Amino acid sequence: MQVQIILGFALLACACAQVSQASYEERDSDHYKFAKPSRHPRDVTWDKKVGGGKVFGTLGNTDDSLFGKAGYKKDIFNDDRGILKGEAYGSRVLGASGDSSYFGGKLDWANANKNAEATLELTKQIGGRTNAAAAASKVWNFDKNTHLSAGGTVSQDLGRGKPDVGLAAKFEHIW
């Protein structure tokens, strides 16, 4: 069911996107008048405002693979509580060494004066495990020259082993 929803979302993103790109001759005819013709870019990228948010995506290839990425971003709220942004995305890679499908979602929060931030992200590789990751940080300003910042992260493949945990703190005084 989840795969069908992601595929439907990707098809909707492709249908809503308006992809257009000026040719090299139109864009830079004066600048590159005497230069050799350059190679046409291989990636096609788009973004379009839809439903109060933005649909984005990229289709392209490398020397040994084809890939497609698409998603939707939206500001959930932006007021005195801070800024909460949400994002849902997915990707598909077809390559000589194997194929992979990947999707996920992310919430980013920052308070109004940008001295506290938090992130929560869930990702899933088709045929693999689900990963959950969270991070948070805060800065305390004691005076104009003295600051304390602290943060932490936790990440785990759900249902497997112990989580990876990281903590850091920094006290700074500018003389």
CSV table of C-alpha atoms in Angstrom, one decimal:
chain,number,residue,atom,x,y,z
A,1,MET,CA,0.0,0.0,0.0
A,2,GLN,CA,2.8,2.4,0.9
A,3,VAL,CA,4.6,1.7,-2.4
A,4,GLN,CA,1.4,2.5,-4.3
A,5,ILE,CA,1.0,5.8,-2.5
A,6,ILE,CA,4.6,6.8,-3.2
A,7,LEU,CA,4.3,5.8,-6.9
A,8,GLY,CA,1.1,7.7,-7.2
A,9,PHE,CA,2.7,10.8,-5.6
A,10,ALA,CA,5.7,10.5,-8.0
A,11,LEU,CA,3.3,10.3,-11.0
A,12,LEU,CA,1.4,13.3,-9.7
A,13,ALA,CA,4.6,15.3,-9.3
A,14,CYS,CA,5.7,14.4,-12.8
A,15,ALA,CA,2.2,15.4,-14.2
A,16,CYS,CA,2.2,18.8,-12.3
A,17,ALA,CA,5.7,19.8,-13.1
A,18,GLN,CA,6.4,22.2,-15.9
A,19,VAL,CA,9.9,21.4,-17.2
A,20,SER,CA,11.5,23.9,-19.5
A,21,GLN,CA,15.1,24.8,-20.1
A,22,ALA,CA,16.5,27.4,-22.5
A,23,SER,CA,19.1,26.0,-24.9
A,24,TYR,CA,22.7,27.0,-24.6
A,25,GLU,CA,22.5,29.1,-27.7
A,26,GLU,CA,19.6,31.1,-26.3
A,27,ARG,CA,21.1,31.7,-22.8
A,28,ASP,CA,24.7,32.4,-23.5
A,29,SER,CA,25.1,33.2,-27.2
A,30,ASP,CA,27.2,36.3,-26.6
A,31,HIS,CA,29.4,34.8,-23.9
A,32,TYR,CA,30.2,31.5,-25.7
A,33,LYS,CA,30.3,32.8,-29.2
A,34,PHE,CA,33.8,31.4,-29.9
A,35,ALA,CA,33.8,28.4,-27.6
A,36,LYS,CA,33.2,24.8,-28.6
A,37,PRO,CA,29.7,23.6,-28.2
A,38,SER,CA,29.4,22.2,-24.6
A,39,ARG,CA,27.7,19.0,-23.6
A,40,HIS,CA,24.0,19.2,-22.9
A,41,PRO,CA,23.2,18.8,-19.2
A,42,ARG,CA,21.9,15.4,-18.3
A,43,ASP,CA,19.8,16.2,-15.3
A,44,VAL,CA,16.3,17.8,-15.5
A,45,THR,CA,15.2,19.5,-12.3
A,46,TRP,CA,11.8,21.2,-11.6
A,47,ASP,CA,9.9,22.7,-8.7
A,48,LYS,CA,6.4,24.0,-8.7
A,49,LYS,CA,4.1,25.6,-6.1
A,50,VAL,CA,1.2,23.3,-5.3
A,51,GLY,CA,-1.3,23.4,-2.5
A,52,GLY,CA,0.6,25.8,-0.3
A,53,GLY,CA,3.8,23.9,-0.7
A,54,LYS,CA,6.3,23.0,-3.4
A,55,VAL,CA,6.7,19.8,-5.5
A,56,PHE,CA,10.3,19.2,-6.5
A,57,GLY,CA,12.1,16.6,-8.5
A,58,THR,CA,15.1,15.6,-10.6
A,59,LEU,CA,15.5,13.1,-13.4
A,60,GLY,CA,19.0,12.2,-14.6
A,61,ASN,CA,21.7,9.8,-15.1
A,62,THR,CA,25.4,9.2,-14.3
A,63,ASP,CA,27.8,7.0,-16.3
A,64,ASP,CA,26.4,3.8,-14.8
A,65,SER,CA,22.9,4.6,-13.5
A,66,LEU,CA,19.6,6.3,-14.1
A,67,PHE,CA,17.9,8.1,-11.2
A,68,GLY,CA,14.7,10.0,-10.3
A,69,LYS,CA,14.0,11.9,-7.1
A,70,ALA,CA,10.7,13.7,-6.2
A,71,GLY,CA,9.1,15.1,-3.2
A,72,TYR,CA,6.8,17.7,-1.6
A,73,LYS,CA,7.8,20.5,0.9
A,74,LYS,CA,5.5,22.7,2.9
A,75,ASP,CA,5.8,25.2,5.8
A,76,ILE,CA,3.3,23.8,8.4
A,77,PHE,CA,3.5,26.9,10.5
A,78,ASN,CA,5.6,30.1,10.8
A,79,ASP,CA,4.7,32.2,13.8
A,80,ASP,CA,5.8,33.0,17.3
A,81,ARG,CA,6.0,29.2,18.0
A,82,GLY,CA,8.8,29.1,15.4
A,83,ILE,CA,9.0,27.6,12.0
A,84,LEU,CA,7.9,24.0,11.3
A,85,LYS,CA,8.6,22.6,7.8
A,86,GLY,CA,7.6,19.2,6.5
A,87,GLU,CA,8.9,17.2,3.6
A,88,ALA,CA,8.1,13.9,2.0
A,89,TYR,CA,10.3,12.5,-0.7
A,90,GLY,CA,11.3,9.4,-2.6
A,91,SER,CA,13.9,8.2,-5.1
A,92,ARG,CA,14.5,5.4,-7.5
A,93,VAL,CA,18.0,4.4,-8.9
A,94,LEU,CA,18.5,1.9,-11.7
A,95,GLY,CA,22.1,0.8,-12.0
A,96,ALA,CA,24.5,-1.8,-13.2
A,97,SER,CA,25.3,-2.9,-9.6
A,98,GLY,CA,21.6,-3.1,-8.6
A,99,ASP,CA,18.4,-1.1,-8.2
A,100,SER,CA,17.1,0.7,-5.1
A,101,SER,CA,14.0,2.5,-4.1
A,102,TYR,CA,14.0,4.9,-1.1
A,103,PHE,CA,11.4,7.1,0.5
A,104,GLY,CA,11.0,9.1,3.6
A,105,GLY,CA,9.6,12.1,5.5
A,106,LYS,CA,11.2,14.8,7.6
A,107,LEU,CA,10.1,17.5,10.0
A,108,ASP,CA,12.3,20.5,10.8
A,109,TRP,CA,11.6,23.0,13.6
A,110,ALA,CA,13.4,26.1,14.6
A,111,ASN,CA,12.2,28.6,17.1
A,112,ALA,CA,11.5,32.2,16.2
A,113,ASN,CA,14.9,33.6,17.1
A,114,LYS,CA,16.8,30.6,15.5
A,115,ASN,CA,18.6,29.6,18.7
A,116,ALA,CA,16.9,26.2,19.0
A,117,GLU,CA,16.4,23.6,16.3
A,118,ALA,CA,15.0,20.0,16.1
A,119,THR,CA,14.7,17.5,13.3
A,120,LEU,CA,12.9,14.2,13.0
A,121,GLU,CA,13.4,12.0,9.9
A,122,LEU,CA,12.0,8.6,9.0
A,123,THR,CA,13.4,6.8,5.9
A,124,LYS,CA,12.7,3.4,4.3
A,125,GLN,CA,14.6,1.5,1.7
A,126,ILE,CA,12.3,-0.9,-0.2
A,127,GLY,CA,13.4,-4.4,0.8
A,128,GLY,CA,15.3,-3.0,3.8
A,129,ARG,CA,14.6,-1.6,7.2
A,130,THR,CA,13.1,1.6,8.4
A,131,ASN,CA,15.4,4.1,10.0
A,132,ALA,CA,14.4,6.8,12.4
A,133,ALA,CA,16.7,9.8,13.2
A,134,ALA,CA,16.3,12.8,15.5
A,135,ALA,CA,18.5,15.7,16.3
A,136,ALA,CA,18.1,18.7,18.5
A,137,SER,CA,20.3,21.7,19.4
A,138,LYS,CA,20.1,24.8,21.6
A,139,VAL,CA,22.2,27.9,22.1
A,140,TRP,CA,22.2,29.9,25.3
A,141,ASN,CA,23.5,33.5,25.2
A,142,PHE,CA,24.7,34.5,28.7
A,143,ASP,CA,25.9,37.9,27.6
A,144,LYS,CA,27.1,39.4,24.4
A,145,ASN,CA,30.5,37.5,24.5
A,146,THR,CA,29.5,34.2,26.3
A,147,HIS,CA,27.6,31.3,24.7
A,148,LEU,CA,26.8,27.7,25.5
A,149,SER,CA,25.6,25.4,22.8
A,150,ALA,CA,24.5,21.8,23.2
A,151,GLY,CA,23.0,19.2,20.9
A,152,GLY,CA,22.4,15.6,20.4
A,153,THR,CA,21.4,13.0,17.8
A,154,VAL,CA,19.9,9.6,17.9
A,155,SER,CA,19.5,7.2,15.0
A,156,GLN,CA,18.3,3.6,14.8
A,157,ASP,CA,17.2,1.0,12.3
A,158,LEU,CA,13.9,0.1,13.8
A,159,GLY,CA,13.7,-3.3,15.3
A,160,ARG,CA,17.4,-3.9,15.1
A,161,GLY,CA,20.1,-3.4,17.8
A,162,LYS,CA,20.8,-0.4,19.9
A,163,PRO,CA,20.5,3.2,18.7
A,164,ASP,CA,23.5,5.4,17.8
A,165,VAL,CA,23.6,8.3,20.1
A,166,GLY,CA,25.7,11.4,19.9
A,167,LEU,CA,26.0,14.4,22.3
A,168,ALA,CA,28.0,17.5,22.1
A,169,ALA,CA,28.4,20.8,24.0
A,170,LYS,CA,30.5,23.9,23.6
A,171,PHE,CA,31.2,26.8,25.9
A,172,GLU,CA,32.5,29.9,24.2
A,173,HIS,CA,33.7,33.2,25.6
A,174,ILE,CA,35.1,35.8,23.3
A,175,TRP,CA,37.7,38.0,25.0
